[in-house]
PDB file of C-alpha atoms and ligand atoms in Angstrom:
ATOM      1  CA  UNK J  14      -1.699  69.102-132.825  1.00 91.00           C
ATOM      2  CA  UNK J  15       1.114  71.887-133.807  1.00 96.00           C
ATOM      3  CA  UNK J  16       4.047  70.449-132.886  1.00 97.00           C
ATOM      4  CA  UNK J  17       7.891  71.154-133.589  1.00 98.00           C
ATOM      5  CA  UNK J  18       9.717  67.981-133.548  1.00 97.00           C
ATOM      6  CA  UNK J  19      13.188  68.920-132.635  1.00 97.00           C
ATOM      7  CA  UNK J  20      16.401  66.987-132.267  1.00 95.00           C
ATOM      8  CA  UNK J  21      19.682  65.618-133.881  1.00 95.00           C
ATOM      9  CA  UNK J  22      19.621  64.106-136.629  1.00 94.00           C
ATOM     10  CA  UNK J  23      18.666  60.299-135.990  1.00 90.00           C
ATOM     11  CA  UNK J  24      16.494  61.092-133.018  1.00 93.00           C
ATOM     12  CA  UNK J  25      13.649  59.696-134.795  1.00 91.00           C
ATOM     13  CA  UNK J  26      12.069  62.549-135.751  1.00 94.00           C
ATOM     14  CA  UNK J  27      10.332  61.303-138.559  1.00 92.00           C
ATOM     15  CA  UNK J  28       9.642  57.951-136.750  1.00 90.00           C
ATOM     16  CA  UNK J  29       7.632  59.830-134.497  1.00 94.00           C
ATOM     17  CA  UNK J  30       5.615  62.215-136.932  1.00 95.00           C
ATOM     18  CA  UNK J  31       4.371  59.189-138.834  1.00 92.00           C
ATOM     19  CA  UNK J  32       3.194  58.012-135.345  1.00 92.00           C
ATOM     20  CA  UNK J  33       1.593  61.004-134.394  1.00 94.00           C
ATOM     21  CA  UNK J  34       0.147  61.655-138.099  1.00 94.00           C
ATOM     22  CA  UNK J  35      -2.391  58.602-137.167  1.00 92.00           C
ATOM     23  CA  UNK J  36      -3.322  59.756-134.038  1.00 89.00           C
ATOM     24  CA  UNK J  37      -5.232  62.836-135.028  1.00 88.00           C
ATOM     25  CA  UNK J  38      -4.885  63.327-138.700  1.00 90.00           C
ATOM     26  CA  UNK J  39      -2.210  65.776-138.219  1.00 95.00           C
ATOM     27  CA  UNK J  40       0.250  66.334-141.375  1.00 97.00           C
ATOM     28  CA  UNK J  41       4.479  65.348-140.917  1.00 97.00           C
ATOM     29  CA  UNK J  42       5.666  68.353-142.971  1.00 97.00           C
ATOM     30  CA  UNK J  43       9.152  67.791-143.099  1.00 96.00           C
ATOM     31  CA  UNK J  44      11.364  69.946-145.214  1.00 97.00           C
ATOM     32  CA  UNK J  45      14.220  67.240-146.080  1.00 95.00           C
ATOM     33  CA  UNK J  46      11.743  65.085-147.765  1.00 93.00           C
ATOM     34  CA  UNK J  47      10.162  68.257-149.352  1.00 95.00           C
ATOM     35  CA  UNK J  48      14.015  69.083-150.597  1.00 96.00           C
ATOM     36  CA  UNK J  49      14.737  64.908-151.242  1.00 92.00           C
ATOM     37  CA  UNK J  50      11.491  65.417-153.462  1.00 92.00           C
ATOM     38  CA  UNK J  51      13.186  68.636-155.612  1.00 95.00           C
ATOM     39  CA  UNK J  52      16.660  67.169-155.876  1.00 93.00           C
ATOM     40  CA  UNK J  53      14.669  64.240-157.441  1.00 90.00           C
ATOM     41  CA  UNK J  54      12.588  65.645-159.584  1.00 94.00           C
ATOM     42  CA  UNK J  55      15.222  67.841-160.391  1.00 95.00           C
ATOM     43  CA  UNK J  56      13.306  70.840-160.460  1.00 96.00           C
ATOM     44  CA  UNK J  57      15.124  74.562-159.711  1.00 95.00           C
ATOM     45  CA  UNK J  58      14.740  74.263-155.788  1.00 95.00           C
ATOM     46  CA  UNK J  59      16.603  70.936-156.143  1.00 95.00           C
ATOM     47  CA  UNK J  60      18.889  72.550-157.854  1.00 96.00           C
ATOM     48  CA  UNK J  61      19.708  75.451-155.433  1.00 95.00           C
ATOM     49  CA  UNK J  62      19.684  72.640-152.759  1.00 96.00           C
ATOM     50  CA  UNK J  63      21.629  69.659-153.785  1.00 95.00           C
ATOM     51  CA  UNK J  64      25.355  70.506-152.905  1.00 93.00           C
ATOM     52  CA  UNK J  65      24.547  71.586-149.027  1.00 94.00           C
ATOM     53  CA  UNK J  66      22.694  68.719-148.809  1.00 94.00           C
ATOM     54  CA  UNK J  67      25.012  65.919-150.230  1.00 90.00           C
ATOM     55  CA  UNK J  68      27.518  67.481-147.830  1.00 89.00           C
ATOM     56  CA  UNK J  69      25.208  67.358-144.587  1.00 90.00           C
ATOM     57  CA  UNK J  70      25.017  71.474-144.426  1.00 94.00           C
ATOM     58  CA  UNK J  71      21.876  73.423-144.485  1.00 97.00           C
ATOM     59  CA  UNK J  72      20.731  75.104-146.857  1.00 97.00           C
ATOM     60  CA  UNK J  73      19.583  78.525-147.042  1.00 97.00           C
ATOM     61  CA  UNK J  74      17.098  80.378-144.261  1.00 98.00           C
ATOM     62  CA  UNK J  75      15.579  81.972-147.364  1.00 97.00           C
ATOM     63  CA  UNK J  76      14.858  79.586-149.407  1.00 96.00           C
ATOM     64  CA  UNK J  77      13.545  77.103-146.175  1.00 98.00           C
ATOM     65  CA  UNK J  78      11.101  80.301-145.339  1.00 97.00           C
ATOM     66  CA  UNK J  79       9.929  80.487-148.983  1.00 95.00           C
ATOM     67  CA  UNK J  80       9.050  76.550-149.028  1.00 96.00           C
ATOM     68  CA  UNK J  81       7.178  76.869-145.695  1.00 97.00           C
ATOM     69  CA  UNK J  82       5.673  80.137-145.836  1.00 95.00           C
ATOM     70  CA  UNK J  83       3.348  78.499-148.711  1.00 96.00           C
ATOM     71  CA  UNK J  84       3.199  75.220-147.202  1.00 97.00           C
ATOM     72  CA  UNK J  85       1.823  76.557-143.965  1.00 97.00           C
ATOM     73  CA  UNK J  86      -0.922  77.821-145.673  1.00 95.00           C
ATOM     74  CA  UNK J  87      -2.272  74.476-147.739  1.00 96.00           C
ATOM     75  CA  UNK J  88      -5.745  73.088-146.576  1.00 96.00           C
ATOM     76  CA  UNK J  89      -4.625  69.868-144.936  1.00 96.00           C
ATOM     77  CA  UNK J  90      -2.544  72.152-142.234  1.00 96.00           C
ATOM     78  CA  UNK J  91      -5.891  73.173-140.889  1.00 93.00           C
ATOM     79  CA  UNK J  92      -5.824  69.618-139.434  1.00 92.00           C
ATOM     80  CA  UNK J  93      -2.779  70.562-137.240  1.00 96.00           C
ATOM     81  CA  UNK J  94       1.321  69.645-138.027  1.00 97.00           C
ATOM     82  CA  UNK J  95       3.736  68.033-137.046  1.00 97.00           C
ATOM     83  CA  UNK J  96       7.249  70.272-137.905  1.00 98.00           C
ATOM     84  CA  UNK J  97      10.009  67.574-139.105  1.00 97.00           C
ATOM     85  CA  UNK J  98      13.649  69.169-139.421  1.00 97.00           C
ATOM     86  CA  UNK J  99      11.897  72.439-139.604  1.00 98.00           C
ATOM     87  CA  UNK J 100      13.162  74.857-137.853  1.00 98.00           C
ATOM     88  CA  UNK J 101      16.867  74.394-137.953  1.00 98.00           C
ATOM     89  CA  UNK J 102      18.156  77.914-136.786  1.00 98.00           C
ATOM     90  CA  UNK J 103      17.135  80.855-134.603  1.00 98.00           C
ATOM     91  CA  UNK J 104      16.649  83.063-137.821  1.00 98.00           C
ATOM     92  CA  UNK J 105      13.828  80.264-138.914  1.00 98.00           C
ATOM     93  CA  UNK J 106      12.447  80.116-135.545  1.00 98.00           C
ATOM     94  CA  UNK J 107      12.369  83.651-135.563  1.00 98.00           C
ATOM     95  CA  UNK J 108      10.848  83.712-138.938  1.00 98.00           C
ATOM     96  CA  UNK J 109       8.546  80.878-138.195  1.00 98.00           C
ATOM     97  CA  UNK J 110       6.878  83.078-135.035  1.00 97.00           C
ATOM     98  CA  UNK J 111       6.155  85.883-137.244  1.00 97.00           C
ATOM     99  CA  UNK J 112       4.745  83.960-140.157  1.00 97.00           C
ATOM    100  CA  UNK J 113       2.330  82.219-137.565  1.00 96.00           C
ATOM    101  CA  UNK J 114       1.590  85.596-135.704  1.00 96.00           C
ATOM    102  CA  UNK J 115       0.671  86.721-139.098  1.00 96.00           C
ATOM    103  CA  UNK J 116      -2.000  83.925-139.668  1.00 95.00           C
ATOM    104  CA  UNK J 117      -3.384  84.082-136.123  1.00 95.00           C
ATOM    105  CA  UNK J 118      -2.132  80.504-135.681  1.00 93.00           C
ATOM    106  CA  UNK J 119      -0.131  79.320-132.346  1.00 92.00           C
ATOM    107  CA  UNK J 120       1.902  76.056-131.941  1.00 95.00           C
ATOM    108  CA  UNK J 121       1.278  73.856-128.850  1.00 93.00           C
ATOM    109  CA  UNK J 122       4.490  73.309-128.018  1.00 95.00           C
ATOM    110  CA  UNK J 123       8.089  72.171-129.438  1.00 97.00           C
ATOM    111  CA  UNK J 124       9.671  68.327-128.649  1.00 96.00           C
ATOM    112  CA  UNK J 125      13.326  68.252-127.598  1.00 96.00           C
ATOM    113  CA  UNK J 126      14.162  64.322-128.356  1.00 96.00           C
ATOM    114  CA  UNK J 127      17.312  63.816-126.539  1.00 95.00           C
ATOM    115  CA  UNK J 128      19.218  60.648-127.587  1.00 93.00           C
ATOM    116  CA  UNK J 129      22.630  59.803-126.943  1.00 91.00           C
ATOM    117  CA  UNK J 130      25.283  60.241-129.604  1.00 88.00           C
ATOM    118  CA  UNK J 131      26.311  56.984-129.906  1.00 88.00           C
ATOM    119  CA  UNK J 132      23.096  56.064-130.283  1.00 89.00           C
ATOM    120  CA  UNK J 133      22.383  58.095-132.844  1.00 90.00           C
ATOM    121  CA  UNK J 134      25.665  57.394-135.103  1.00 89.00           C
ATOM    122  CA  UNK J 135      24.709  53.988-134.808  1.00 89.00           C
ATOM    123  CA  UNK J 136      21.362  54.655-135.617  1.00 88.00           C
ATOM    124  CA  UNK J 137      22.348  57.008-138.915  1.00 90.00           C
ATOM    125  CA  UNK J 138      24.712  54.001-140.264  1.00 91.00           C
ATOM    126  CA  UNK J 139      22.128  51.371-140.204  1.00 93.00           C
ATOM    127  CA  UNK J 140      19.247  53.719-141.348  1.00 91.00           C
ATOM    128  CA  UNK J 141      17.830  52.880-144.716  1.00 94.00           C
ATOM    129  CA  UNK J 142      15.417  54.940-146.636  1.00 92.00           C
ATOM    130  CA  UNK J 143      12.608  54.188-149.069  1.00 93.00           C
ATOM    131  CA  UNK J 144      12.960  56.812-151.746  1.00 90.00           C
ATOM    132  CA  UNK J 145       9.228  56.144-153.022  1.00 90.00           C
ATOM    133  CA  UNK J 146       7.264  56.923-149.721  1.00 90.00           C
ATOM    134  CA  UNK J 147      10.176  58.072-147.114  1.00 88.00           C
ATOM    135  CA  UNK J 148       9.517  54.751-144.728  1.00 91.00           C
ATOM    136  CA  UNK J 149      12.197  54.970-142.667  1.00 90.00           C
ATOM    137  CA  UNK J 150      14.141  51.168-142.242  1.00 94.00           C
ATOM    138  CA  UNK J 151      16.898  49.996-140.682  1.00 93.00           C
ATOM    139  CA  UNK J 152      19.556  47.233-141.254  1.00 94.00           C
ATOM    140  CA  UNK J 153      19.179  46.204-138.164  1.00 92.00           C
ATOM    141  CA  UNK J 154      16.481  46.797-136.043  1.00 90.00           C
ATOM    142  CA  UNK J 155      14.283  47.092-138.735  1.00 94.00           C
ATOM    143  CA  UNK J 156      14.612  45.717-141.913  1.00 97.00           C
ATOM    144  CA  UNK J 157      12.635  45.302-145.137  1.00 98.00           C
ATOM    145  CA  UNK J 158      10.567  41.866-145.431  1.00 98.00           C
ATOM    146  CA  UNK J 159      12.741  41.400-149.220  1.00 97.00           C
ATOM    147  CA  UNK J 160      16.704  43.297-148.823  1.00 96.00           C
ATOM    148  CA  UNK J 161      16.183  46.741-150.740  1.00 97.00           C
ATOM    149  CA  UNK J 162      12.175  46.610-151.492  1.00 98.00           C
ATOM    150  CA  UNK J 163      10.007  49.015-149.372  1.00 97.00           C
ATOM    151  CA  UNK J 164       7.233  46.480-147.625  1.00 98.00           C
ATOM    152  CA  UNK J 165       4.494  49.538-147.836  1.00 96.00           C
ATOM    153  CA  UNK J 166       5.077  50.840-151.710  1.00 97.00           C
ATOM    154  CA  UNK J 167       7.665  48.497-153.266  1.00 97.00           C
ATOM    155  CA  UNK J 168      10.221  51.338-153.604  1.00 96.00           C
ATOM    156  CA  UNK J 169      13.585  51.225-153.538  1.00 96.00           C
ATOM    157  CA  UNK J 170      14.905  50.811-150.236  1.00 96.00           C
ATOM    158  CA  UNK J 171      18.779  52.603-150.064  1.00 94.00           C
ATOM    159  CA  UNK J 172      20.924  54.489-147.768  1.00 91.00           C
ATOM    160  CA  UNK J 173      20.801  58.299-148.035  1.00 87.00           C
ATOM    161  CA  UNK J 174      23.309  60.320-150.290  1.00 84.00           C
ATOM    162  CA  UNK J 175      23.421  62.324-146.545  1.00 86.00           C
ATOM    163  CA  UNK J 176      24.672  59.116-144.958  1.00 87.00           C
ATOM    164  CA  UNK J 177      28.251  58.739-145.159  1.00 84.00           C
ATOM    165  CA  UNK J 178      30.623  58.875-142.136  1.00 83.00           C
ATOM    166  CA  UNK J 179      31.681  61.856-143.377  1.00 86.00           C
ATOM    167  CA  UNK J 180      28.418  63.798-143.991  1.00 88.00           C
ATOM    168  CA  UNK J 181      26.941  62.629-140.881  1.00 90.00           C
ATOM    169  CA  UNK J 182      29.699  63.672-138.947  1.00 90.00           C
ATOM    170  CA  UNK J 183      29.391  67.328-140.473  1.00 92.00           C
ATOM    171  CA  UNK J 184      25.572  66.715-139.801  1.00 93.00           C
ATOM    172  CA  UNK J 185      26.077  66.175-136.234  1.00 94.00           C
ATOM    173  CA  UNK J 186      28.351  69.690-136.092  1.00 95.00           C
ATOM    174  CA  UNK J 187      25.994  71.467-137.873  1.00 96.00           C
ATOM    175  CA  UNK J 188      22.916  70.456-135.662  1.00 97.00           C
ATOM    176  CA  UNK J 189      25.347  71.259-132.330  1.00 96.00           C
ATOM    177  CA  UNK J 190      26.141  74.898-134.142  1.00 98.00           C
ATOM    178  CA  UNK J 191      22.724  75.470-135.438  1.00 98.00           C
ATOM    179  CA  UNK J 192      19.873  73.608-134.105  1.00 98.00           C
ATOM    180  CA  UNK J 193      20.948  73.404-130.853  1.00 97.00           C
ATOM    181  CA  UNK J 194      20.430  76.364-129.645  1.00 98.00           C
ATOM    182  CA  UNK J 195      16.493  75.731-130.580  1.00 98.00           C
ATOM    183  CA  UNK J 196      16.328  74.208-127.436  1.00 97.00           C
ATOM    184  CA  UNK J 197      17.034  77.404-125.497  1.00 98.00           C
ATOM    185  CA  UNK J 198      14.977  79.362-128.103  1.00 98.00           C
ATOM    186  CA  UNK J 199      11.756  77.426-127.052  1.00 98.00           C
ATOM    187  CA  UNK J 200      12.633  77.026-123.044  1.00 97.00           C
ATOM    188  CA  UNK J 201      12.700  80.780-123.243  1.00 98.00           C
ATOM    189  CA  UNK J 202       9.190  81.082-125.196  1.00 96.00           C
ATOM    190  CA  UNK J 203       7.816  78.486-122.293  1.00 96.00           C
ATOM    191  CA  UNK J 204       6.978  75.964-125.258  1.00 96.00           C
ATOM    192  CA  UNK J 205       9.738  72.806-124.613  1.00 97.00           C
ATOM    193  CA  UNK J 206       8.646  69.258-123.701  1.00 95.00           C
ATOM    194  CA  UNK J 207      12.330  67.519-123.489  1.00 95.00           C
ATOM    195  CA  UNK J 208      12.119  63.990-123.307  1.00 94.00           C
ATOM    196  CA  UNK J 209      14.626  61.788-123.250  1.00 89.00           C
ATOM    197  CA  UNK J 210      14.072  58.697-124.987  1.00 79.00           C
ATOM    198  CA  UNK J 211      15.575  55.876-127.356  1.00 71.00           C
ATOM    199  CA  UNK J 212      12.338  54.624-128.049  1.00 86.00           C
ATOM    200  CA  UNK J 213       9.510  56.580-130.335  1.00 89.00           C
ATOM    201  CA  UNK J 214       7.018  54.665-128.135  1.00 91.00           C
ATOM    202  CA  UNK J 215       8.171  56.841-124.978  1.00 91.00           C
ATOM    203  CA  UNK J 216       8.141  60.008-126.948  1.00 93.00           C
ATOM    204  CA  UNK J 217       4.480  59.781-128.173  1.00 94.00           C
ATOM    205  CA  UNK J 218       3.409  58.953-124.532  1.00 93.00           C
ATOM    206  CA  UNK J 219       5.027  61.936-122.881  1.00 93.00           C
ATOM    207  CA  UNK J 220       3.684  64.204-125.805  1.00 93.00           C
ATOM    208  CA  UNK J 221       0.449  62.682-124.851  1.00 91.00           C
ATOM    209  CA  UNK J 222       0.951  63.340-121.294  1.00 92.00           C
ATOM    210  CA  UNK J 223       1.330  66.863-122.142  1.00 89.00           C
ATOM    211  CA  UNK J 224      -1.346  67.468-124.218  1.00 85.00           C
ATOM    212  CA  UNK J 225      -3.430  65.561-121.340  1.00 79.00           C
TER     213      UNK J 225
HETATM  214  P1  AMP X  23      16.685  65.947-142.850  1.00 89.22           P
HETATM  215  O1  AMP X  23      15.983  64.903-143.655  1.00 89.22           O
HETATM  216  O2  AMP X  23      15.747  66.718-141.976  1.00 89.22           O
HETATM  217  O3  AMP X  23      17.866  65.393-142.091  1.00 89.22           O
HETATM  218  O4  AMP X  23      17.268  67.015-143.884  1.00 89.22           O
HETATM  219  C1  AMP X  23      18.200  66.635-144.880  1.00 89.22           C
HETATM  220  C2  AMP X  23      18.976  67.851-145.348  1.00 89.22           C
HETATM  221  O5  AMP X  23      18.075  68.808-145.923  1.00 89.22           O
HETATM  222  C3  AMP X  23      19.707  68.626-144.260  1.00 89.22           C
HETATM  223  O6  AMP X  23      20.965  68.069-143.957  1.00 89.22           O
HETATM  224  C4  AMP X  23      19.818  70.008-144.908  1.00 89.22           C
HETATM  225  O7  AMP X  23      20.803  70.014-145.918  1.00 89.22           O
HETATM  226  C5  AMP X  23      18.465  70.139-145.599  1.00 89.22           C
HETATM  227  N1  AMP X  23      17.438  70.735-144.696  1.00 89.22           N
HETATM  228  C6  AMP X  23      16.302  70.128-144.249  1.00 89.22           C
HETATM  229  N2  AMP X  23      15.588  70.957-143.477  1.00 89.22           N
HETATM  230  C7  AMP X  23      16.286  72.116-143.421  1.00 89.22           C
HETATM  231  C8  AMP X  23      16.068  73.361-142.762  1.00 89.22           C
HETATM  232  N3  AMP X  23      14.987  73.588-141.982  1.00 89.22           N
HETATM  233  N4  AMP X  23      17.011  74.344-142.941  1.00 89.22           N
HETATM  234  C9  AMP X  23      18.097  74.142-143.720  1.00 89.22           C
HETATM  235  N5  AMP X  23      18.362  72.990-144.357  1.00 89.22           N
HETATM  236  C10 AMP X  23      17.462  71.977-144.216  1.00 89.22           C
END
């Protein structure tokens, strides 16, 4: 599979990659954990990174295209991918067609996950986030076994810098502004699968449906 998993942030996204990773051996590359990763390590990319992301804006199309441009082209993509947060904007999307025109390489199709906003805010307050492995949680719905310990790795389990009621609430805007317009991108290309869904379950079914 060579998928682009598009939608707000909080449409399970990245619930649905690590789904789809075990179905075929297909890789989640998802560029906020790839960022996450650099602000922690604190390494120059982190660096260039850290304000937009602590206050829920994107950071630049440049440096996003230099991060992918090599990742796209590491052995375990051969597999097929599964696109997390990645493309955000039409310049990316535009940049993204090129770079894969350039290796010969052609995505199946991008996923429009379509969940209600009240959904999602809800969603985005409760989510927790293990900052060893990226296992999503949630205070809710899903919590850890022990309060703050990742059942998979033993990591801490916290909320997300990113997850304020005021970040999230410039996160939504952006995504409206930004990403949105993704969705027309791909509808014009003849590559969206919309499906509306609150559950990750329906999602993987309908992208299995397509797929056949
Ligand atoms: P995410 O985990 O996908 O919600 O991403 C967290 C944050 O990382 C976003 O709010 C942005 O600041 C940044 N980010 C992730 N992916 C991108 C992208 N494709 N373009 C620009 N910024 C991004």
């Amino acid at each position: 599979m060579k998928l682009i998993l598009l939608g707000a942030p909080g449409a399970g996204k990245g619930t649905v990659a690590k789904l789809l990773t075990k179905l075929d051996g297909s890789v989640q590359i998802s560029t906020g954990d790839i960022l996450r990763g650099a602000v922690a390590a604190g390494t120059e990319l982190g660096k260039q990174a850290q304000a937009a992301m602590a206050a829920g804006d994107l950071v630049s199309d440049d440096l996003i295209m230099g991060i992918m441009g090599d990742r796209l082209k590491e052995d375990d993509c051969k597999a097929g991918y599964l696109l997390d947060g990645f493309p955000r904007t039409i310049p990316q999307a535009e940049a993204l067609k090129v770079l894969l025109e350039n290796m010969g390489e052609k995505l199946d199709f991008a996923v429009n996950i379509s969940v209600p906003t009240e959904v999602i805010l809800d969603r985005l307050t409760t989510r927790r986030t293990c900052e060893g492995c990226g296992e999503i949680y949630n205070v809710k719905s899903n919590p850890t076994k022990v309060e703050g310990v990742c059942d998979k790795c033993g990591g801490a389990v916290t909320q997300r810098a990113d997850e304020t009621e005021e970040a999230i609430s410039n996160r939504l805007n952006v995504y409206n502004d930004q990403t949105a317009p993704l969705i027309g991108f791909y509808e014009n290309e003849g590559m969206l699968l919309t499906v509306d869904a609150t559950s990750s379950d329906a999602v993987i079914d309908a992208i299995k449906a397509k797929l056949g």
